Structure formats: C-alpha cells, structure tokens
Amino acid sequence: MRDLKIIWKIMLPAGLLTLVTMLIVLLSLHAISSISRLASSALDENARRVFLANQAAFHINSTTTDDRNQIHAWTTQMEADAEKQFQINLDKGRSALASLYALESDNSRKALIDETRKQLLQFEKIDKEAFKLTRQGQPTEAYALINGDAYRAYKAAMAHLSKLVKLEENDIAIARKQIDAQGHRIFWVVVIAAISGFLIGLAAVWFSTQQILRQLGGEPAYAAHIATQVAAGDLSVKVIVQPKDHSSLLFAMSQMVEKLNHIVIELRTAASISALSSAEVSSAALALCQNTTENANNIEESSASIDTLSVNINQNTQNAHITDGMAQQSSLDARNGCESVQQTVLAMRKIAKEIKIIDDIAYQTNLLALNAAIEAARAGINGKSFAVVAGEVRRLAERSQTAAQEIGELSGSSVQLAESAGMLLNKIEPSIRKTADLVQEIAASSFEQSHELEQINHNIDQLSQLLQTNAAASEQLSATAEQLSEQAQQVQTMLVFFKTNKS
C-alpha cells in the first residue's frame, strides 16, 4: 500500500465502494431473478393446470346442453347435429384432462383426474343410451336417463374437477406467500449488504487518507508552503517532521534542503576558484600562442627554401629520366637497325638468288620462243599467227633477262652498302649503351635526393601543422578560459538567488 501512487490510493477506495455497490446490485438482480423463477415455476404451472381444469369443466358442462338438444330436436338432422356436438365437447373435455394429467406430479391429484375420467365415461355411456331411446321414439324414457344416472355421473365428475381446481388455487396461494417471504428476506439482505458496503467504503477511504497523510508527513498545505519557499531560493527554511519519520515527503524535503545548502556553498567556493584559475590559464595560453606563432613562421620559411631545392632536384631527375629514355631508345634503335641491316643483307642475297632463277627462266623462255618460231616457219601459212606470238614471247623473255641482270647488279651493290652500315651500327651501339648506363646512375641518384628532400619537407610540413594546431589550441584554450571565467561569474551571480544558512 505504501508503494502505490496517490491516484491509486484515491481510486482504490472508490473502486472498492463501486465493487461493493456492484455486488449489491448483482445480489439484488439474483434475488429478483430467483423470485421471478419461483413465480414463473409456481404461478405459471398452477395457472396452466387451473386453466386446463376449467376448460375441461366447460366442455363437460356443454355436453349437458347438447344431450337435451338431442331429446328436444324436431328433425333427424337436428338430432344428428346435437349428437355430433355432444361428442366434440366430450372429446375436448377428455383432451384437457389428458393435458392436465401430464402436467400433474401429485399422485392424489392424478387419482382425482382418473375418477373424473371414469365418471365421464359413465356419463357418456348413459347419454348414448338416451340418444338411442330418442331415435326409437321414447323421449320420456331418454329424458329420465339424462336427469337420473347421467346427471349423477356428471355431478360426480364436476365435483372431482372442482376439488382439483381448489387444490391448484391453494397451491397458488401458498406460492404467493413463499414469494412474499422470499422478497422480504431479499429486502433485508440488500439493506444489510448496502450498510456493510457503506461501512467498508468508509473504512477504505479513512485508511487511504491515513496512508496519504503518512507519506506526506503532514498536511498537504504545509508541504506546498515548504516547496514554494525552496522554489523561491530560500534554503534557510526549517522543515518540521514528525518523530521517527524517515520516509515521508516532508522528511525527503528536509534532506533535500540540507543537501542543497551544502551544494550551493560548495558551488560558490568552486566558482570563485574557477574564476581565478581561468584568468591564469588565459594568460599562459596567450604567451604560448605567441611563441608558437613565431616558431611556425620560421619553419614556414625553411619549408619554402626546401621546396625550391626539391623542385630543382625534381627537374634534374626528370631531365635525367628523359635523357635515359632517349639513350635507351637510341641503343634499342641501333640494335634494331643492326638487326634490320643484317636481315636486309640476307634478303638482298636471297633476291639475287631469285633473280638468277628469273634470268634462267627468261633464257629458257627465249629458247622456247626460238623453237616455236622455227616450227611456225615450217608450218607455212598456218603457223604465221603462231610465229607472231612466238616473236612477242621472245622479246618479252629478252626484256625480262635484261631487267633481271640489272636488278642483280643493284642487289649486289645494295648488299655491300648494307654490310657497311651494319658494321658502323655495331661500332656505335656499345657507346650508346654506356651513355644510357651513366644516365641511369644519374637519374637514380637524383631520385634518391628528391625522395629524401620530400621526406624532410613532409616532416617540416607536419611540424608546421603541429605548431599551427598548437597555436589554434592555445587560442581556443585562451578563449575557453575566458568563457570559463565568464561562466564562473554567471554561476556566482546565479548562486546569489539562493539564501543559505551561511549567507
């Protein structure tokens, strides 16, 4: 109960009271339902049995009119109609008795119904004999039977039914008395339950109120007054708590006021010390910032000189690489040229051999053309055209032979020139290779110098950045110190709001 929120402490008694009210309502509804069931079972069934008994009596009573109508009928048709109506009313009476017998659970009342049936059977038998006498033309004898034995049987049956109706009506009266008694008992139960619920709800409200006051530690107005003073900054207020109270709201507020007193006093002291320390830190940060800025300027000048030297060495390295590339290319070109010349000499020699073959072919073609001309001359007029073709072939062969000889002479001179060029290229190639090796050594040395200067320049740049970062940090530290001093002054100004025991 102590750990519950105040809303639940207020709602629980109300909920309990509501629950008790609902129980009373449910009890009342249950009582009403039980009374309704009792009335339904008692009155409805009894009323049904009374209705069936009266219905049977009505139809049986109607038969007494029907049998007299049969005797006093003027025509045969009227006699037949009267007998028919007599049988209908008699059957309806028996049907009502059968339904009543089915509803009855008391053996004595079932015996009354059986006696009624017997008397009704005797009444039917006598009336039918009277109807027979009437049809035979003896109405006086028939009338005597109806008023005699038949009437006595009828009166006996009606007496049994009347007794049965009185019994059922007596049951209804008893059921009504039981319902009245039950209603009276339920009334007092509901009254007692309502009074008990009211007392329980009142006890729950009192208990909940005591719990709330115990948790507050006093009146809510006093707690609100203390909270208002603390909110106004008055920490010198004295909170009065009950003896042995270590868990209420007022006890917690008294502890809070004492701790706030202690905290505010310490904050004032700390704010004063922070303001002094901030001023010292700001002065030191400004001096450090000035020294760092001077060192950064000197390092920037040195870095600029090294950058210039690095650019020159990089340029030399690039030129050495270009020269090395040219020397390498020249050596490769000389080697390729020598090989090309050698291949050219071989090709020229092969061409000379092929030209010799062409010269031989031209010679053989010339001989064949000569033989063809001779054979054409022998043929006479028929070989004249062939002789012309043979002459043309001979001239072509002679021209081919002359051209092959000229090409052979040119190939021979070209071979000599190519051999001379190859010898010259073989002499130049070692010098070019030596020059390329020297240029490579110069380029490697320049590259190492450039790499070392880049490393030195990178270190100087890092040192410069570190000095710039230190300078910026010094400036930031100085600005932070100034802000800390201002905030310490603001804290001191804000702490003036609180009124402590040592103010």
Coordinates of C-alpha atoms in Angstrom, one line a residue, residues 235-236 261 265 499-503:
L235 CA 17.2 27.2 1.6
S236 CA 17.3 28.5 5.1
N261 CA 22.6 24.2 1.3
I265 CA 28.0 26.7 -0.6
K499 CA 19.6 32.0 0.6
T500 CA 21.5 29.5 2.7
N501 CA 22.2 29.1 6.4
K502 CA 25.6 30.7 6.0
S503 CA 24.6 33.5 3.7

